[in-house]
Amino acid sequence: MNQEKQMLLSIRNLRAEVDGKEILKGIDLDVRPGEVHAIMGPNGSGKSTLAHVLAGRDGYDVTGGEVLFEDHDLLGLEPEERAAAGMFLAFQYPVELPGVNNTHFLKEALNAQRRARGESELDSVAFLKLVREKMQLVSMKPELLKRQVNAGFSGGEKKRNEILQMAVFEPKLAVLDETDSGLDIDALRTVSDGVNALRSPDRSVILVTHYQRLLDYIEPDFVHVLADGRIVRSGDKTLAKELEERGYGWLSDGEAA
Amino acid sequence: MSTADAPATDIDRVLEAGLARAGQDAANDPLHALRRSGAERVRALGLPERRQETWRYTPVSFLKRAEYRPFTDGPITALQLSDIEDLLLDDHRGARLVFVNGHFAPSLSVTDGGAGLRIASLAEAEPDTFGAEDAAQYRHIFSALNAALALDGALIEVADGAELEHPIEILHIAVGGDEPVIVSPRHALHIGRGAQAGLIERYASLGESVYFDNVSLDVTLGANAELTHQCLQQESPTAQHLVDLDVRLGAGSRYRYTLAALGGDWSRSDVRVRFDGEGASAELNGLMLARDGQLNDVHLDVDHAVPGCTSVETFKSILDGQGRVVFDGHVLVARDAQKTDAALANHNLMLSRSAEVDTKPTLEIFADDVKCSHGTTVGELDKNMLFYLRSRGIPEGAATRMLCQGFAEDILGRFDDPALRARASRLLDERLAPTEE
């Protein structure tokens, strides 16, 4: 890939614990602008932990290593500062916010990010125009905007709502945590189409997934296999095919031998 | 402001000052008998003590910290509409009755509220309009004190069958002086048989002074009448506030009450609802905010005396710092009140571990064919929700306020008046925001 481009995300020997138990045992990963990386691995390998550590969730103790986002220390930032810097996490289980209107939430969030970056806020008219445009990307029913955030949404609607947020915030890096989980094939296609439409030379994506099937729809530039808190193998998209055929066992065994 | 060595309030002196002020012309005073009966009851009851169950968590220590006197300056006439512009509701088109320090202010008010509406001022009532109240009418010393000190109030009557297009607003404004005062407006509202009306009851202040707003409001609904009653309490943070709301519901009538009690140093809403006729319904909703140092109390007394009535009580509170909330919800279903349907709920959101909520929902049921439920929750802000909002770029403080608005939404959303709802929501946001240094 393009070596001259500045690195967007650079993870060096990242170690993290949850409740005193080490989950990430030295992760190294480089993501350049525009690249799509898939991180695959069996349950308990640390995939979701990595996603949450990047987003800044409480309860994860980083015990070693560093994460640079456009050459700045990402781990020293609050979650909201990471969002404003251009980092987005699509949740595996999007949170329901009773009583909070979806449009209001989206607008407040976008404007909070814009304020933090020193940009002007969007007024209601400009915002609604933007949202309507972005909603087409994820084929979302307009009435979902009037509802309370994720409350009573179906699994597919919640995931679409995540991708809608990604479309509205236009992050530099989107980490999609098991976005394919719980989706039927139609929803998977819609969500993938949305992500693909958002691919650009300025936007990188990390797909965290257990299954290869998501990669049939969103084609990654790189595939990494995470096992027991380390990346044990990296390759191109053919690695995913290989994993589908052979499972994860052969990699861990190889590591042990 | 009170100081450590300020004298405590002497209730006898308060009564003397109140009666002296009013009593110059006892023969022509329409409220004379009322005041006497109130004063008598005040003396008999004395100040509440902690061992009295209904005051156990609501100490009236503010009366010991400073010497309160009845407000005796008479009507404040200097105030102009432009002075209270910020307090007016946008697009309010019905009657607006403004009371400044308990006195009706005609120049700030609009009394034309449509056909079928009659409004009078208590101060101008005919002699003998009010007899002595039965002592049992006074639920506690403060309702008796209101009668003893009563000078003015609104007497509102909606004629049988009338349908008011716009709600009637009663706007209380406190204008501070240097000394702590007791303000005692006394209102009565009657909705005639089959009539429909709305009431917006508001409390606000110009400036921050120490005053005790001690209000009495009697509401009666005739058979099949309908009233939507919305109350926004945004008293000064230095004020004390008590409303004694007494509601009587005729057969088949419908009463909807929504309260947002956001202000005051000390606030208590005593809401009593009595079903006098079958097939009536009452929906009571409330949001209480208790920030650091604030005490916010709601006492409900719902009396299902007759069969076939429905009541739904939903009260929520948000507590921060060392804020305190008291909720005492009492629903009584009498032996004859078969087919009663009652649901009582109280939900509390604690933003701080040093806040305190004392909640006591009680269903007392003597009938056997009823549907009654109650539920209480006390919880903290959900960490997942907070992280979700922060991960979208919303800083922690704003995220907390957004979740509080979400929590409050199913109460504030019941304000029918959009301007009132927006104002309540904005006030909640402002009062939850960290105070500027």
XYZ file of C-alpha atoms in Angstrom:
694
model
C 0.000 0.000 0.000
C 0.895 3.624 -0.095
C 3.867 3.972 2.224
C 4.116 7.750 1.914
C 0.744 8.348 3.444
C 0.770 9.352 7.060
C -0.250 6.589 9.421
C -3.796 7.079 10.755
C -3.676 4.589 13.581
C -0.633 2.985 15.028
C -0.950 0.441 17.813
C 2.298 -0.634 19.471
C 2.567 -3.571 21.856
C -0.829 -2.759 23.422
C -1.607 -4.630 26.622
C -4.854 -4.361 28.543
C -6.539 -6.013 31.504
C -10.111 -6.437 32.612
C -10.593 -7.094 36.324
C -6.910 -7.955 36.668
C -7.015 -10.495 33.862
C -4.809 -9.740 30.884
C -6.867 -9.828 27.678
C -4.656 -7.977 25.204
C -1.104 -9.309 25.352
C 0.786 -7.077 22.978
C -1.097 -5.925 19.888
C 0.654 -4.272 16.958
C -1.394 -2.800 14.136
C -0.927 -0.037 11.581
C -3.840 1.474 9.677
C -3.324 3.996 6.898
C -6.002 6.321 5.559
C -8.481 4.548 3.313
C -7.589 1.038 4.395
C -10.095 -1.557 5.548
C -8.759 -4.023 8.088
C -10.667 -7.048 9.318
C -9.849 -8.407 12.728
C -11.066 -11.936 13.108
C -10.729 -14.440 15.831
C -12.526 -16.904 18.038
C -14.687 -15.860 20.993
C -12.616 -14.582 23.881
C -9.627 -13.721 21.725
C -9.837 -10.026 22.704
C -11.488 -8.557 19.596
C -14.167 -6.582 21.395
C -11.734 -5.559 24.126
C -9.531 -4.008 21.462
C -12.520 -2.112 20.041
C -13.520 -0.813 23.465
C -9.998 0.179 24.455
C -9.775 2.202 21.250
C -13.063 3.964 22.036
C -12.069 4.634 25.628
C -14.540 2.645 27.631
C -14.138 2.481 31.424
C -13.164 -0.789 33.019
C -10.244 -1.585 30.749
C -6.781 -1.024 32.216
C -4.148 -0.377 29.631
C -1.012 -1.834 31.168
C 1.436 -1.279 28.363
C 2.091 -0.051 24.856
C 0.712 2.930 23.018
C -1.893 3.930 20.456
C -1.232 6.869 18.150
C -4.054 8.443 16.180
C -2.621 10.837 13.609
C 0.540 10.879 15.735
C -1.346 11.896 18.895
C -1.681 9.755 21.976
C -5.193 8.350 21.677
C -5.265 6.659 25.072
C -4.866 9.978 26.879
C -8.111 11.288 25.392
C -11.617 11.122 26.842
C -14.140 9.161 24.757
C -15.777 12.388 23.517
C -12.375 13.783 22.514
C -11.663 10.646 20.503
C -14.997 11.077 18.712
C -14.196 14.683 17.885
C -10.767 13.621 16.646
C -12.483 11.343 14.119
C -12.822 7.985 15.824
C -16.115 6.098 15.724
C -17.157 2.819 17.311
C -20.226 1.014 16.004
C -21.431 -0.989 18.983
C -22.089 -4.691 18.896
C -25.056 -3.984 21.157
C -26.242 -0.417 20.464
C -27.551 1.118 23.675
C -31.203 2.112 24.068
C -31.731 5.629 25.380
C -35.282 5.935 26.718
C -36.754 9.412 26.392
C -33.932 10.690 24.166
C -35.118 11.639 20.700
C -32.992 10.161 17.897
C -32.807 13.341 15.804
C -31.991 15.469 18.831
C -29.272 13.036 19.866
C -27.694 12.955 16.395
C -27.726 16.720 16.098
C -26.312 17.310 19.569
C -23.590 14.747 18.970
C -22.594 16.135 15.593
C -22.554 19.691 16.888
C -20.590 18.699 19.998
C -17.942 17.183 17.719
C -17.954 20.237 15.478
C -17.633 22.605 18.440
C -14.723 20.583 19.797
C -12.998 20.917 16.427
C -13.657 24.636 16.300
C -16.152 24.290 13.439
C -19.475 26.085 13.276
C -22.583 24.245 14.418
C -25.219 23.128 11.949
C -28.636 24.674 12.381
C -31.766 22.533 12.279
C -32.406 23.060 8.592
C -28.880 22.207 7.488
C -28.807 19.261 9.847
C -32.083 17.757 8.635
C -30.944 18.083 5.045
C -27.754 16.228 5.914
C -29.567 13.469 7.809
C -32.114 12.886 5.057
C -29.321 12.491 2.580
C -27.425 10.061 4.811
C -30.489 8.004 5.657
C -30.740 6.875 2.080
C -27.372 5.194 2.475
C -28.746 2.821 5.066
C -32.358 2.605 3.803
C -33.636 3.659 7.191
C -37.294 4.404 7.746
C -37.681 8.147 8.414
C -39.926 7.520 11.421
C -36.987 5.979 13.273
C -35.545 9.481 13.503
C -38.543 10.603 15.505
C -38.308 7.729 17.925
C -36.254 7.381 21.074
C -32.678 6.298 20.374
C -32.690 2.550 19.662
C -35.631 2.012 22.015
C -37.830 -0.694 20.573
C -35.704 -0.891 17.418
C -35.228 -4.313 15.862
C -31.683 -5.723 15.745
C -31.321 -4.651 12.130
C -32.691 -1.166 12.821
C -30.194 -0.681 15.630
C -27.283 -1.610 13.372
C -28.548 0.664 10.616
C -28.812 3.428 13.154
C -25.138 2.872 14.002
C -24.156 3.123 10.355
C -26.348 6.221 9.981
C -24.366 7.822 12.798
C -21.162 6.866 11.039
C -22.468 8.493 7.881
C -23.430 11.683 9.718
C -20.231 12.015 11.757
C -17.938 11.123 8.835
C -15.164 9.751 11.048
C -11.596 9.158 9.909
C -11.633 5.738 11.532
C -14.676 3.567 12.072
C -14.382 0.491 14.232
C -17.321 -1.812 13.584
C -17.668 -4.246 16.461
C -19.458 -7.417 15.321
C -21.760 -5.308 13.189
C -22.868 -8.474 11.389
C -24.043 -10.248 14.526
C -27.761 -10.830 14.698
C -28.449 -9.619 11.154
C -30.369 -11.567 8.561
C -28.972 -11.628 5.065
C -30.990 -8.648 3.805
C -30.032 -6.465 6.738
C -26.429 -7.557 6.392
C -26.470 -6.491 2.755
C -28.029 -3.115 3.550
C -25.592 -2.404 6.344
C -22.646 -3.498 4.192
C -23.833 -1.334 1.302
C -23.914 1.579 3.714
C -20.369 0.929 4.891
C -19.125 0.479 1.331
C -20.719 3.760 0.304
C -18.749 5.432 3.077
C -15.433 3.978 2.002
C -13.120 6.738 0.885
C -9.404 7.463 0.649
C -9.788 9.523 3.831
C -11.693 6.990 5.871
C -10.363 3.796 7.364
C -12.398 0.943 8.746
C -11.619 -1.787 11.233
C -14.108 -4.618 10.999
C -14.171 -6.766 14.086
C -15.925 -10.006 13.261
C -16.159 -13.621 14.141
C -17.453 -14.725 10.781
C -16.139 -14.543 7.299
C -19.546 -13.801 5.752
C -19.365 -10.044 6.432
C -16.208 -9.968 4.333
C -18.179 -11.253 1.341
C -19.903 -7.882 1.392
C -17.210 -5.553 2.685
C -13.944 -6.486 1.090
C -10.992 -5.842 3.392
C -7.494 -4.816 2.351
C -6.009 -6.745 5.253
C -7.120 -9.556 7.492
C -5.648 -10.149 10.932
C -6.277 -13.080 13.177
C -6.442 -12.391 16.877
C -5.946 -15.307 19.235
C -5.382 -15.163 22.966
C -4.711 -11.431 22.928
C -2.198 -11.344 20.085
C -2.339 -10.973 16.331
C -1.088 -14.373 15.227
C -1.432 -13.994 11.498
C -1.935 -11.152 9.020
C -2.648 -11.394 5.335
C -4.935 -10.209 2.582
C -8.544 -11.224 2.029
C -7.545 -14.763 1.037
C -6.670 -15.362 4.685
C -10.347 -15.006 5.550
C -11.244 -17.697 3.026
C -8.634 -19.934 4.476
C -10.045 -19.391 7.946
C -13.482 -20.278 6.748
C -12.227 -23.556 5.377
C -9.865 -24.519 8.157
C -11.246 -22.741 11.230
C -9.078 -20.996 13.823
C -7.580 -24.126 15.361
C -4.626 -24.548 13.009
C -3.350 -21.045 13.809
C -3.372 -21.446 17.554
C -1.813 -24.890 17.229
C 0.865 -23.485 14.956
C 1.549 -20.821 17.541
C 1.940 -23.392 20.276
C 4.214 -25.682 18.287
C -30.396 36.576 54.404
C -30.441 34.666 57.631
C -27.463 34.699 59.887
C -26.459 32.400 62.684
C -27.748 34.725 65.388
C -30.942 35.743 63.581
C -34.030 35.177 65.710
C -36.285 32.284 64.856
C -39.780 32.781 63.494
C -42.322 33.261 66.239
C -45.639 31.922 65.016
C -47.660 34.029 67.485
C -45.996 37.179 66.211
C -46.660 36.096 62.640
C -50.352 35.678 63.435
C -50.529 38.987 65.265
C -48.906 40.820 62.402
C -51.188 39.119 59.912
C -54.390 39.759 61.818
C -53.415 43.336 62.669
C -52.764 44.052 59.032
C -56.098 42.667 57.963
C -58.275 43.379 60.915
C -58.688 47.135 60.821
C -62.160 46.814 59.481
C -63.362 43.495 60.800
C -67.014 44.192 60.113
C -66.502 44.589 56.379
C -63.758 42.042 55.987
C -65.044 39.121 53.921
C -62.203 36.986 55.167
C -62.481 37.822 58.812
C -64.040 34.571 59.953
C -61.738 32.531 57.757
C -58.677 34.211 59.199
C -59.830 33.693 62.763
C -60.479 30.007 62.221
C -57.092 29.612 60.577
C -55.310 31.401 63.381
C -57.057 29.303 65.971
C -55.984 26.145 64.212
C -52.402 27.360 63.834
C -52.174 27.942 67.571
C -53.664 24.542 68.310
C -51.345 22.669 65.963
C -48.023 24.374 66.496
C -45.050 23.794 64.252
C -44.610 20.265 62.937
C -42.120 18.046 64.630
C -40.074 15.206 63.293
C -42.039 12.601 65.152
C -45.094 13.459 63.073
C -45.052 10.981 60.229
C -45.971 13.424 57.481
C -43.139 15.756 58.489
C -40.567 13.183 59.461
C -38.292 13.728 56.477
C -39.291 17.317 55.828
C -37.990 19.454 58.677
C -39.181 23.057 58.697
C -35.907 24.270 60.143
C -35.913 27.259 57.800
C -38.416 28.854 60.180
C -35.881 28.514 62.952
C -33.037 29.986 60.930
C -34.714 33.318 60.255
C -37.598 35.437 61.381
C -40.299 35.341 58.742
C -43.070 37.937 58.764
C -46.215 38.075 56.696
C -45.823 40.223 53.623
C -47.604 43.427 54.630
C -46.622 45.992 52.027
C -49.845 45.657 50.100
C -50.081 45.304 46.330
C -46.936 46.155 44.377
C -48.129 48.432 41.628
C -44.802 49.572 40.198
C -44.238 46.390 38.231
C -44.818 46.622 34.499
C -45.375 43.992 31.909
C -41.904 44.601 30.491
C -40.402 43.648 33.878
C -41.879 40.182 33.704
C -41.550 39.623 29.983
C -39.065 36.780 30.427
C -41.529 34.936 32.611
C -44.435 35.038 30.164
C -45.330 32.013 28.111
C -45.081 32.394 24.358
C -48.390 32.393 22.561
C -50.470 32.238 25.697
C -53.916 33.397 24.703
C -56.177 32.574 27.634
C -56.720 34.382 30.892
C -53.550 35.213 32.787
C -53.826 36.066 36.453
C -50.622 37.474 37.851
C -50.067 37.538 41.595
C -47.142 39.532 42.892
C -46.187 38.582 46.437
C -49.639 37.112 46.862
C -51.576 40.134 45.598
C -53.509 40.164 42.375
C -51.894 42.536 39.849
C -54.619 43.695 37.434
C -52.246 45.681 35.216
C -50.219 42.539 34.470
C -53.213 40.284 34.044
C -55.688 39.323 31.377
C -59.049 38.385 32.831
C -60.960 37.794 29.650
C -60.668 34.088 29.100
C -63.713 33.378 26.974
C -67.381 32.649 27.479
C -68.359 30.794 30.605
C -65.378 31.943 32.656
C -65.866 34.067 35.755
C -62.920 35.406 37.647
C -62.973 37.344 40.880
C -60.358 38.424 43.334
C -60.582 37.136 46.867
C -59.667 40.581 48.190
C -62.728 42.060 46.544
C -65.149 39.372 47.544
C -68.399 40.420 49.176
C -68.566 40.353 52.960
C -69.746 37.033 54.363
C -68.650 35.162 51.274
C -66.419 33.031 53.391
C -67.368 31.534 56.659
C -65.050 29.909 59.096
C -63.638 26.725 57.712
C -64.219 23.544 59.578
C -61.035 22.943 61.579
C -60.672 19.494 60.006
C -60.278 21.192 56.641
C -56.828 22.286 57.652
C -54.533 19.418 56.955
C -51.614 20.913 58.784
C -50.365 24.126 60.262
C -49.444 25.598 56.906
C -52.870 25.226 55.355
C -54.296 26.858 58.497
C -51.596 29.536 58.332
C -52.572 30.278 54.748
C -56.148 30.904 55.906
C -54.997 32.995 58.855
C -52.860 35.216 56.630
C -55.035 35.154 53.507
C -55.391 38.496 51.789
C -55.937 37.686 48.175
C -56.370 34.941 45.639
C -58.246 34.020 42.513
C -61.802 32.774 42.568
C -62.427 31.100 39.264
C -65.599 29.559 38.036
C -66.160 27.798 34.756
C -69.862 27.588 33.986
C -71.660 24.287 33.437
C -71.038 22.963 29.971
C -68.513 25.661 29.037
C -65.516 24.633 26.969
C -62.596 26.984 27.410
C -60.414 27.131 24.347
C -57.328 28.271 26.231
C -56.058 27.374 29.670
C -56.273 29.852 32.521
C -52.866 30.768 33.844
C -52.105 31.750 37.419
C -48.606 33.185 37.532
C -47.099 33.830 40.951
C -44.165 36.191 41.024
C -42.091 36.876 44.099
C -40.346 40.220 44.289
C -37.782 40.130 47.019
C -37.198 42.523 49.870
C -34.556 42.382 52.567
C -36.587 40.508 55.127
C -37.900 36.966 54.846
C -41.614 37.124 54.171
C -44.507 34.715 54.094
C -46.778 35.046 51.073
C -50.205 33.446 51.288
C -52.261 33.341 48.100
C -55.474 31.424 48.373
C -57.228 30.263 45.224
C -60.357 28.341 44.381
C -61.337 26.936 41.016
C -64.633 25.335 40.189
C -65.321 23.573 36.925
C -69.043 23.264 36.333
C -70.855 20.118 35.232
C -69.696 18.884 31.872
C -67.339 21.835 31.417
C -63.815 21.576 30.043
C -60.916 23.753 31.090
C -57.189 23.971 31.576
C -55.188 25.521 34.394
C -51.544 26.515 34.252
C -50.154 27.212 37.709
C -46.713 28.794 37.885
C -44.288 30.064 40.493
C -41.324 32.263 39.667
C -39.321 35.099 41.133
C -37.604 38.304 40.140
C -34.241 38.184 41.852
C -33.219 35.894 44.653
C -34.713 36.733 47.996
C -35.913 34.695 50.928
C -39.642 34.144 50.950
C -42.028 31.397 51.908
C -44.730 30.921 49.316
C -47.480 29.221 51.281
C -50.271 28.556 48.820
C -53.709 27.065 49.031
C -55.553 25.890 45.948
C -58.985 24.287 46.034
C -60.207 22.618 42.879
C -63.637 21.120 42.396
C -64.932 19.368 39.312
C -68.644 18.954 38.770
C -70.068 15.804 37.234
C -68.430 14.921 33.902
C -66.201 17.985 34.015
C -62.675 17.877 32.687
C -59.588 19.750 33.876
C -56.008 19.621 32.644
C -53.884 21.131 35.371
C -50.234 21.899 34.700
C -47.907 23.274 37.334
C -44.386 24.599 36.911
C -42.587 25.515 40.122
C -39.443 27.518 39.390
C -39.104 29.382 42.666
C -35.900 31.175 43.582
C -33.229 28.794 44.953
C -33.472 30.723 48.221
C -37.223 30.317 48.604
C -39.509 27.951 50.457
C -42.613 26.765 48.731
C -45.654 24.870 49.860
C -48.818 24.217 47.925
C -51.803 22.683 49.557
C -53.786 21.392 46.605
C -57.181 19.997 47.373
C -59.110 18.375 44.537
C -62.656 17.037 44.660
C -63.948 15.078 41.734
C -67.587 14.708 40.799
C -69.006 11.629 39.093
C -67.535 10.890 35.685
C -65.141 13.829 35.842
C -61.603 13.670 34.510
C -58.663 15.383 36.157
C -55.108 15.437 34.822
C -52.345 16.998 36.886
C -48.727 17.390 35.847
C -46.202 18.983 38.158
C -42.605 20.005 37.546
C -41.130 21.091 40.859
C -37.695 22.367 39.938
C -36.937 25.305 42.193
C -36.794 26.418 45.790
C -34.551 25.656 48.699
C -37.402 23.782 50.306
C -40.479 22.695 48.404
C -43.487 20.682 49.310
C -46.534 19.827 47.242
C -49.415 18.382 49.211
C -51.845 16.927 46.744
C -55.131 15.588 47.993
C -57.633 14.100 45.582
C -61.011 12.898 46.690
C -63.458 11.008 44.520
C -66.931 12.159 45.393
C -68.788 10.470 42.548
C -68.443 7.232 40.627
C -66.646 6.762 37.337
C -64.195 9.628 37.714
C -60.520 9.475 36.859
C -57.385 11.244 38.018
C -53.965 11.167 36.441
C -51.251 12.681 38.614
C -47.736 13.131 37.272
C -44.757 14.832 38.768
C -41.098 15.551 38.297
C -39.042 16.710 41.263
C -35.525 18.038 41.094
C -33.328 18.207 44.173
C -29.933 19.693 43.606
C -27.290 20.119 46.265
C -28.931 21.532 49.379
C -32.441 21.389 47.951
C -35.299 19.518 49.562
C -38.234 18.555 47.373
C -41.238 16.819 48.829
C -44.447 15.501 47.300
C -47.210 14.140 49.477
C -50.132 12.493 47.722
C -53.349 11.606 49.379
C -55.739 9.945 46.968
C -59.020 8.885 48.450
C -61.090 6.386 46.495
C -64.222 6.740 48.573
C -66.646 5.603 45.881
C -66.686 2.710 43.369
C -65.464 2.624 39.808
C -62.838 5.361 39.797
C -59.372 5.278 38.281
C -56.205 6.947 39.465
C -52.719 6.748 38.017
C -49.893 8.400 39.933
C -46.451 8.639 38.327
C -43.766 10.629 40.096
C -40.112 10.845 39.199
C -37.227 12.623 40.800
C -33.674 13.571 39.924
C -31.229 14.113 42.771
C -27.777 15.630 42.701
C -25.172 16.636 45.284
C -26.704 16.413 48.720
C -30.197 16.947 47.361
C -33.115 15.369 49.185
C -36.417 14.089 47.910
C -39.364 12.952 49.943
C -42.172 11.076 48.260
C -45.140 9.962 50.271
C -47.815 8.555 48.034
C -50.879 7.349 49.836
C -53.803 5.796 48.001
C -56.789 4.775 50.034
C -59.458 2.474 48.624
C -62.514 2.429 50.858
C -64.564 -0.693 51.530
C -67.286 0.372 49.117
C -64.919 1.474 46.382
C -65.185 -1.691 44.301
C -63.801 -1.708 40.741
C -61.164 0.817 41.683
C -58.179 0.947 39.381
C -55.056 2.539 40.864
C -51.406 2.483 39.844
C -48.820 4.308 41.902
C -45.219 4.617 40.748
C -42.178 6.483 41.992
C -38.845 6.413 40.170
C -35.729 8.135 41.415
C -32.515 8.886 39.592
C -29.533 9.589 41.838
C -26.687 11.490 40.211
C -24.791 11.515 43.470
C -24.250 9.070 46.287
C -24.635 11.761 48.919
C -28.191 12.541 47.860
C -31.058 11.037 49.812
C -34.520 9.929 48.827
C -37.165 8.870 51.301
C -39.977 7.219 49.431
C -43.091 5.714 50.870
C -45.734 4.543 48.430
C -48.700 3.158 50.310
C -51.821 1.460 49.047
C -54.435 0.979 51.693
C -57.154 -1.238 50.311
C -60.364 -2.164 52.061
C -62.386 -3.245 49.011
C -61.881 -6.707 47.526
C -62.615 -6.259 43.819
C -59.956 -3.784 42.773
C -56.919 -3.514 40.531
C -54.109 -1.753 42.345
C -50.374 -1.692 41.902
C -47.375 0.233 43.057
C -43.735 0.299 42.137
C -40.670 2.167 43.290
C -37.170 2.299 41.876
C -34.017 4.087 42.918
C -31.166 3.978 40.466
C -28.039 5.653 39.202
C -27.253 6.823 35.702
C -26.633 3.854 33.414
C -22.908 3.697 32.626
C -23.506 2.085 29.237
C -25.795 4.917 28.204
C -23.280 7.483 29.379
C -20.447 5.848 27.477
C -22.572 5.531 24.367
C -23.243 9.274 24.348
C -19.632 10.159 25.110
C -18.391 7.868 22.351
C -20.540 10.015 20.023
C -18.700 13.143 21.066
C -21.023 14.441 23.786
C -19.042 15.500 26.878
C -19.908 13.880 30.185
C -21.857 16.806 31.658
C -23.994 17.286 28.567
C -24.478 13.524 28.273
C -25.679 13.383 31.877
C -28.141 16.193 31.227
C -29.382 14.505 28.079
C -30.062 11.295 29.979
C -31.803 13.240 32.739
C -34.016 14.875 30.112
C -34.734 11.407 28.791
C -35.657 10.233 32.275
C -37.893 13.285 32.750
C -39.445 13.054 29.295
C -42.408 10.879 30.186
C -43.446 13.466 32.784
C -42.577 16.716 30.984
C -44.004 15.233 27.783
C -47.398 15.337 29.480
C -47.412 19.096 29.578
C -49.954 19.887 26.869
C -48.776 23.442 26.479
C -45.703 23.398 24.207
C -44.329 26.666 25.601
C -44.640 25.354 29.135
C -43.016 22.057 28.220
C -40.107 23.817 26.510
C -39.659 26.113 29.502
C -39.672 23.215 31.967
C -37.200 21.292 29.863
C -34.882 24.284 29.537
C -35.068 24.993 33.264
C -34.227 21.400 34.063
C -31.215 21.630 31.793
C -30.067 24.918 33.334
C -30.526 23.718 36.858
C -28.622 20.506 36.159
C -25.712 22.380 34.609
C -22.737 22.961 36.880
C -23.097 26.341 38.573
C -20.741 28.944 37.251
C -17.954 29.926 39.584
